[in-house]
Amino acid sequence: MTIAAFPNAMPIHGLVGGLLIGAAAAIFLLGSGRIAGVSGLFARATGIAPGRRDGAAALFILALIAGAALVNAISGPIEQTFMDNWPVLALGGAIVGFGTRMGSGCTSGHGVCGMSRLSPRSIAATLTFMVFGMLTVLVMRLIGLGG
Amino acid sequence: MRKFVAILSGLLFGAGLSIGGMTDPARVRAFLDIFGQWDPTLAFVMGGALLVMAPVWLIQRRMEKSFDGTTFDLPATGTIDGKLLVGSALFGVGWGITGLCPGPAVASLATAFIPAIVFVAAMVAGMLLHRVAIRP
């Protein structure tokens, strides 16, 4: 299915992917009593978060990588276009790392789990990173730093 | 049980990110590019995930413990403070620059290893800097 006005959109793929992500977060919440926020789980898996290293978080992160590999193996390579300016890519990565720790979450923790819970904190966080993401893309296009 | 849940949900999460097109930074940046060639796919991903998760919270509220027997460890839905907003704004800037947030970046270690490792290594550095600079 395509949407005439947005020829690049993949609505069905997006919806199916979203349902799977929702199912993953649901299983994690009801099964182990915790939020499936990837930035937090990554920090606990690697020992970056204060406290003991979390083995279950490490398994989640490894399985996340395996899940993407599995789809790639079955369906053939998924389209992925990264920016080729590596210093800028690294700068962006560092800002994401710092920001997600400071803001206690990312698109999964705040965007999916927190918003669906109607948490005011998560709704505020999600609106903030959406707006700043959009502004950043606009500014980068204006100064000629594209994908 | 705890390990099984982590593996199953991780697999589904990674597969969902990949199928939904979220591991393609160009597509994510196209979603954020509302003044350009806007691509609404990410809205369908978000919508799908919220569709599943919203009713799950109604179930969660009726449960005393999770299925593995532990009590729920959920963030207190507390106040909206400066740390939350500044941190989220910074995350948004990094997300806009690269088209990557933590989930898809980590998932991409499977499929686009070199650029993903550049991003994830820098993300680790940013997280460590936060740990050193701002005491938990």
Tab-separated table of C-alpha atoms in Angstrom:
chain	number	residue	atom	x	y	z
A	1	MET	CA	0.000	0.000	0.000
A	2	THR	CA	1.216	3.503	-0.748
A	3	ILE	CA	-0.110	6.919	0.168
A	4	ALA	CA	-0.261	9.147	-2.897
A	5	ALA	CA	0.942	12.252	-1.090
A	6	PHE	CA	3.853	10.400	0.562
A	7	PRO	CA	5.358	8.043	-2.013
A	8	ASN	CA	8.191	6.941	0.293
A	9	ALA	CA	5.952	5.914	3.204
A	10	MET	CA	5.622	2.255	4.206
A	11	PRO	CA	2.465	2.379	6.349
A	12	ILE	CA	1.866	-1.389	6.533
A	13	HIS	CA	5.496	-2.158	7.354
A	14	GLY	CA	5.430	0.626	9.920
A	15	LEU	CA	2.236	-0.636	11.533
A	16	VAL	CA	3.434	-4.257	11.666
A	17	GLY	CA	6.783	-3.135	13.090
A	18	GLY	CA	4.984	-0.992	15.661
A	19	LEU	CA	2.681	-3.841	16.717
A	20	LEU	CA	5.746	-6.058	17.251
A	21	ILE	CA	7.478	-3.341	19.292
A	22	GLY	CA	4.310	-2.907	21.351
A	23	ALA	CA	4.100	-6.674	21.903
A	24	ALA	CA	7.763	-6.712	22.963
A	25	ALA	CA	7.202	-3.911	25.482
A	26	ALA	CA	4.019	-5.613	26.747
A	27	ILE	CA	5.759	-8.964	27.296
A	28	PHE	CA	8.654	-7.227	29.045
A	29	LEU	CA	6.342	-5.236	31.319
A	30	LEU	CA	3.940	-8.018	32.295
A	31	GLY	CA	6.654	-10.705	32.257
A	32	SER	CA	9.385	-9.008	34.253
A	33	GLY	CA	7.671	-5.952	35.710
A	34	ARG	CA	9.835	-3.356	34.014
A	35	ILE	CA	9.732	-0.723	31.277
A	36	ALA	CA	11.299	-1.716	27.942
A	37	GLY	CA	13.280	1.480	27.479
A	38	VAL	CA	16.309	0.721	25.339
A	39	SER	CA	18.577	3.531	26.599
A	40	GLY	CA	18.044	2.453	30.214
A	41	LEU	CA	18.402	-1.252	29.450
A	42	PHE	CA	21.560	-0.567	27.448
A	43	ALA	CA	23.038	1.424	30.344
A	44	ARG	CA	22.187	-1.367	32.804
A	45	ALA	CA	23.466	-4.073	30.435
A	46	THR	CA	26.835	-2.369	30.012
A	47	GLY	CA	27.239	-1.322	33.636
A	48	ILE	CA	27.074	2.379	32.746
A	49	ALA	CA	24.041	2.796	34.993
A	50	PRO	CA	24.860	2.911	38.704
A	51	GLY	CA	24.378	-0.365	40.544
A	52	ARG	CA	25.003	-3.966	39.623
A	53	ARG	CA	25.255	-5.026	35.977
A	54	ASP	CA	21.907	-6.458	34.883
A	55	GLY	CA	22.108	-9.844	33.127
A	56	ALA	CA	18.509	-9.788	31.881
A	57	ALA	CA	19.077	-6.346	30.347
A	58	ALA	CA	22.158	-7.699	28.568
A	59	LEU	CA	20.099	-10.593	27.172
A	60	PHE	CA	17.460	-8.127	25.942
A	61	ILE	CA	20.117	-6.056	24.141
A	62	LEU	CA	21.723	-9.131	22.530
A	63	ALA	CA	18.296	-10.432	21.468
A	64	LEU	CA	17.454	-7.008	20.003
A	65	ILE	CA	20.501	-7.311	17.753
A	66	ALA	CA	19.569	-10.910	16.903
A	67	GLY	CA	15.998	-9.882	16.033
A	68	ALA	CA	17.225	-7.347	13.491
A	69	ALA	CA	19.695	-9.884	12.087
A	70	LEU	CA	16.911	-12.450	11.759
A	71	VAL	CA	14.677	-10.109	9.735
A	72	ASN	CA	17.616	-9.243	7.526
A	73	ALA	CA	18.404	-12.918	6.966
A	74	ILE	CA	14.805	-13.782	6.073
A	75	SER	CA	13.724	-10.785	4.020
A	76	GLY	CA	17.052	-9.764	2.524
A	77	PRO	CA	18.962	-6.615	3.449
A	78	ILE	CA	16.732	-3.825	4.834
A	79	GLU	CA	17.422	-0.394	3.382
A	80	GLN	CA	19.741	1.590	5.684
A	81	THR	CA	21.303	4.912	4.774
A	82	PHE	CA	23.635	6.337	7.421
A	83	MET	CA	25.275	9.735	7.189
A	84	ASP	CA	28.813	9.341	5.838
A	85	ASN	CA	30.236	12.218	7.865
A	86	TRP	CA	31.582	10.134	10.738
A	87	PRO	CA	32.721	12.929	13.064
A	88	VAL	CA	29.170	14.343	12.890
A	89	LEU	CA	27.678	10.849	13.335
A	90	ALA	CA	29.850	10.376	16.445
A	91	LEU	CA	28.960	13.825	17.781
A	92	GLY	CA	25.263	12.970	17.370
A	93	GLY	CA	25.798	9.638	19.126
A	94	ALA	CA	27.472	11.309	22.093
A	95	ILE	CA	24.630	13.847	22.378
A	96	VAL	CA	22.070	11.007	22.243
A	97	GLY	CA	23.951	9.110	24.971
A	98	PHE	CA	24.234	12.119	27.265
A	99	GLY	CA	20.690	13.337	26.572
A	100	THR	CA	18.932	10.011	27.107
A	101	ARG	CA	20.659	9.548	30.470
A	102	MET	CA	19.889	13.095	31.566
A	103	GLY	CA	16.271	12.883	30.329
A	104	SER	CA	15.783	9.347	31.744
A	105	GLY	CA	14.677	7.778	28.478
A	106	CYS	CA	14.321	7.726	24.719
A	107	THR	CA	11.735	6.886	22.047
A	108	SER	CA	10.977	3.475	23.571
A	109	GLY	CA	10.849	4.297	27.289
A	110	HIS	CA	9.177	7.705	27.089
A	111	GLY	CA	7.646	7.492	23.584
A	112	VAL	CA	6.089	4.023	23.666
A	113	CYS	CA	5.872	2.920	27.315
A	114	GLY	CA	5.439	6.285	29.055
A	115	MET	CA	3.054	7.844	26.549
A	116	SER	CA	0.816	4.751	26.514
A	117	ARG	CA	0.729	5.009	30.313
A	118	LEU	CA	-0.295	8.672	29.978
A	119	SER	CA	2.675	9.720	32.107
A	120	PRO	CA	2.904	13.534	32.026
A	121	ARG	CA	6.690	13.321	32.322
A	122	SER	CA	6.947	11.040	29.304
A	123	ILE	CA	4.499	13.076	27.230
A	124	ALA	CA	6.561	16.209	27.963
A	125	ALA	CA	9.807	14.370	27.152
A	126	THR	CA	8.435	12.954	23.885
A	127	LEU	CA	7.065	16.300	22.698
A	128	THR	CA	10.418	17.904	23.552
A	129	PHE	CA	12.611	15.442	21.650
A	130	MET	CA	10.213	15.412	18.679
A	131	VAL	CA	10.254	19.207	18.393
A	132	PHE	CA	14.029	19.437	18.824
A	133	GLY	CA	14.534	16.591	16.343
A	134	MET	CA	12.415	18.393	13.756
A	135	LEU	CA	14.173	21.722	14.372
A	136	THR	CA	17.566	20.034	14.063
A	137	VAL	CA	16.706	18.418	10.718
A	138	LEU	CA	15.422	21.774	9.470
A	139	VAL	CA	18.560	23.621	10.569
A	140	MET	CA	20.823	20.938	9.085
A	141	ARG	CA	19.022	21.186	5.751
A	142	LEU	CA	19.361	24.997	5.810
A	143	ILE	CA	23.116	24.806	6.448
A	144	GLY	CA	23.552	22.015	3.911
A	145	LEU	CA	24.394	19.123	6.249
A	146	GLY	CA	22.061	16.445	4.921
A	147	GLY	CA	21.915	12.681	5.470
B	1	MET	CA	11.570	-16.896	33.302
B	2	ARG	CA	13.222	-13.485	33.596
B	3	LYS	CA	15.844	-14.474	31.023
B	4	PHE	CA	13.268	-15.995	28.679
B	5	VAL	CA	11.145	-12.820	28.827
B	6	ALA	CA	14.189	-10.656	28.095
B	7	ILE	CA	15.207	-12.752	25.079
B	8	LEU	CA	11.676	-12.999	23.639
B	9	SER	CA	10.925	-9.298	23.991
B	10	GLY	CA	14.371	-8.335	22.685
B	11	LEU	CA	13.877	-10.479	19.581
B	12	LEU	CA	10.422	-9.031	18.883
B	13	PHE	CA	11.687	-5.497	19.520
B	14	GLY	CA	14.625	-5.873	17.125
B	15	ALA	CA	12.457	-7.478	14.450
B	16	GLY	CA	9.849	-4.716	14.832
B	17	LEU	CA	12.423	-1.944	14.480
B	18	SER	CA	13.799	-3.575	11.354
B	19	ILE	CA	10.426	-4.325	9.693
B	20	GLY	CA	9.101	-0.868	10.575
B	21	GLY	CA	11.993	0.794	8.766
B	22	MET	CA	13.322	2.427	11.942
B	23	THR	CA	16.834	1.035	11.423
B	24	ASP	CA	17.093	3.275	8.330
B	25	PRO	CA	18.367	6.651	9.595
B	26	ALA	CA	17.370	8.322	6.320
B	27	ARG	CA	13.740	7.287	6.886
B	28	VAL	CA	13.721	8.544	10.481
B	29	ARG	CA	15.220	11.879	9.407
B	30	ALA	CA	12.567	12.053	6.656
B	31	PHE	CA	9.903	11.716	9.375
B	32	LEU	CA	11.479	14.613	11.288
B	33	ASP	CA	11.742	16.659	8.068
B	34	ILE	CA	8.237	18.130	8.245
B	35	PHE	CA	9.179	21.046	5.979
B	36	GLY	CA	10.700	18.755	3.317
B	37	GLN	CA	9.716	15.400	1.775
B	38	TRP	CA	7.860	14.247	4.877
B	39	ASP	CA	7.671	10.469	5.392
B	40	PRO	CA	4.963	9.519	7.923
B	41	THR	CA	6.100	5.876	8.391
B	42	LEU	CA	7.405	6.479	11.935
B	43	ALA	CA	3.952	7.703	12.967
B	44	PHE	CA	2.543	4.290	11.972
B	45	VAL	CA	5.255	2.553	14.018
B	46	MET	CA	4.473	4.720	17.043
B	47	GLY	CA	0.720	4.236	16.520
B	48	GLY	CA	1.060	0.466	16.293
B	49	ALA	CA	3.175	0.266	19.433
B	50	LEU	CA	0.828	2.537	21.413
B	51	LEU	CA	-2.190	0.539	20.207
B	52	VAL	CA	-0.769	-2.567	21.886
B	53	MET	CA	0.704	-0.914	24.980
B	54	ALA	CA	-2.217	1.305	26.033
B	55	PRO	CA	-4.593	-1.554	27.033
B	56	VAL	CA	-1.663	-3.442	28.618
B	57	TRP	CA	-1.464	-0.777	31.342
B	58	LEU	CA	-5.093	-1.566	32.260
B	59	ILE	CA	-4.066	-5.204	32.755
B	60	GLN	CA	-0.934	-4.186	34.666
B	61	ARG	CA	-2.977	-2.148	37.121
B	62	ARG	CA	-4.961	-5.264	38.094
B	63	MET	CA	-1.836	-7.340	38.687
B	64	GLU	CA	-0.026	-7.415	42.033
B	65	LYS	CA	3.148	-8.936	40.627
B	66	SER	CA	4.578	-9.564	37.183
B	67	PHE	CA	4.489	-13.074	35.716
B	68	ASP	CA	7.994	-13.856	37.007
B	69	GLY	CA	6.845	-13.157	40.551
B	70	THR	CA	8.638	-9.850	41.107
B	71	THR	CA	6.944	-6.612	42.046
B	72	PHE	CA	6.609	-3.992	39.322
B	73	ASP	CA	9.605	-1.671	39.138
B	74	LEU	CA	8.133	1.374	37.419
B	75	PRO	CA	9.333	4.974	37.320
B	76	ALA	CA	7.314	7.266	39.562
B	77	THR	CA	5.335	9.509	37.218
B	78	GLY	CA	6.703	12.534	39.016
B	79	THR	CA	7.378	16.123	38.176
B	80	ILE	CA	8.482	17.613	34.877
B	81	ASP	CA	11.826	19.195	35.748
B	82	GLY	CA	14.670	20.904	33.945
B	83	LYS	CA	16.766	17.746	33.766
B	84	LEU	CA	13.981	15.909	31.928
B	85	LEU	CA	13.425	18.718	29.420
B	86	VAL	CA	17.083	19.632	28.781
B	87	GLY	CA	18.026	15.952	28.479
B	88	SER	CA	15.139	15.279	26.086
B	89	ALA	CA	15.989	18.370	24.023
B	90	LEU	CA	19.621	17.217	23.730
B	91	PHE	CA	18.460	13.735	22.751
B	92	GLY	CA	16.211	15.303	20.098
B	93	VAL	CA	19.148	17.233	18.648
B	94	GLY	CA	21.301	14.087	18.428
B	95	TRP	CA	18.360	12.146	16.984
B	96	GLY	CA	17.808	14.823	14.341
B	97	ILE	CA	21.491	15.008	13.408
B	98	THR	CA	21.903	11.257	12.918
B	99	GLY	CA	18.422	9.766	12.452
B	100	LEU	CA	19.301	7.295	15.200
B	101	CYS	CA	17.950	6.658	18.671
B	102	PRO	CA	19.336	3.962	21.004
B	103	GLY	CA	17.103	1.026	19.917
B	104	PRO	CA	17.668	1.188	16.143
B	105	ALA	CA	21.343	2.085	16.655
B	106	VAL	CA	21.981	-1.013	18.773
B	107	ALA	CA	19.876	-3.179	16.405
B	108	SER	CA	21.992	-1.906	13.492
B	109	LEU	CA	25.073	-3.530	15.009
B	110	ALA	CA	23.687	-6.644	13.289
B	111	THR	CA	23.272	-5.170	9.826
B	112	ALA	CA	25.393	-2.050	9.344
B	113	PHE	CA	28.202	-2.708	11.749
B	114	ILE	CA	30.730	0.029	10.934
B	115	PRO	CA	28.488	3.138	11.095
B	116	ALA	CA	26.495	1.581	13.963
B	117	ILE	CA	29.654	1.015	16.010
B	118	VAL	CA	30.736	4.629	15.398
B	119	PHE	CA	27.387	5.813	16.768
B	120	VAL	CA	27.096	3.316	19.640
B	121	ALA	CA	30.687	3.880	20.818
B	122	ALA	CA	30.022	7.628	20.875
B	123	MET	CA	26.715	6.989	22.666
B	124	VAL	CA	28.582	5.029	25.360
B	125	ALA	CA	31.009	7.948	25.693
B	126	GLY	CA	28.090	10.364	26.091
B	127	MET	CA	26.473	8.153	28.737
B	128	LEU	CA	29.761	7.877	30.635
B	129	LEU	CA	30.269	11.632	30.422
B	130	HIS	CA	26.822	12.095	31.967
B	131	ARG	CA	27.682	9.650	34.745
B	132	VAL	CA	30.927	11.521	35.512
B	133	ALA	CA	29.647	15.060	35.018
B	134	ILE	CA	26.272	14.722	36.720
B	135	ARG	CA	26.156	12.592	39.847
B	136	PRO	CA	23.177	10.217	39.864
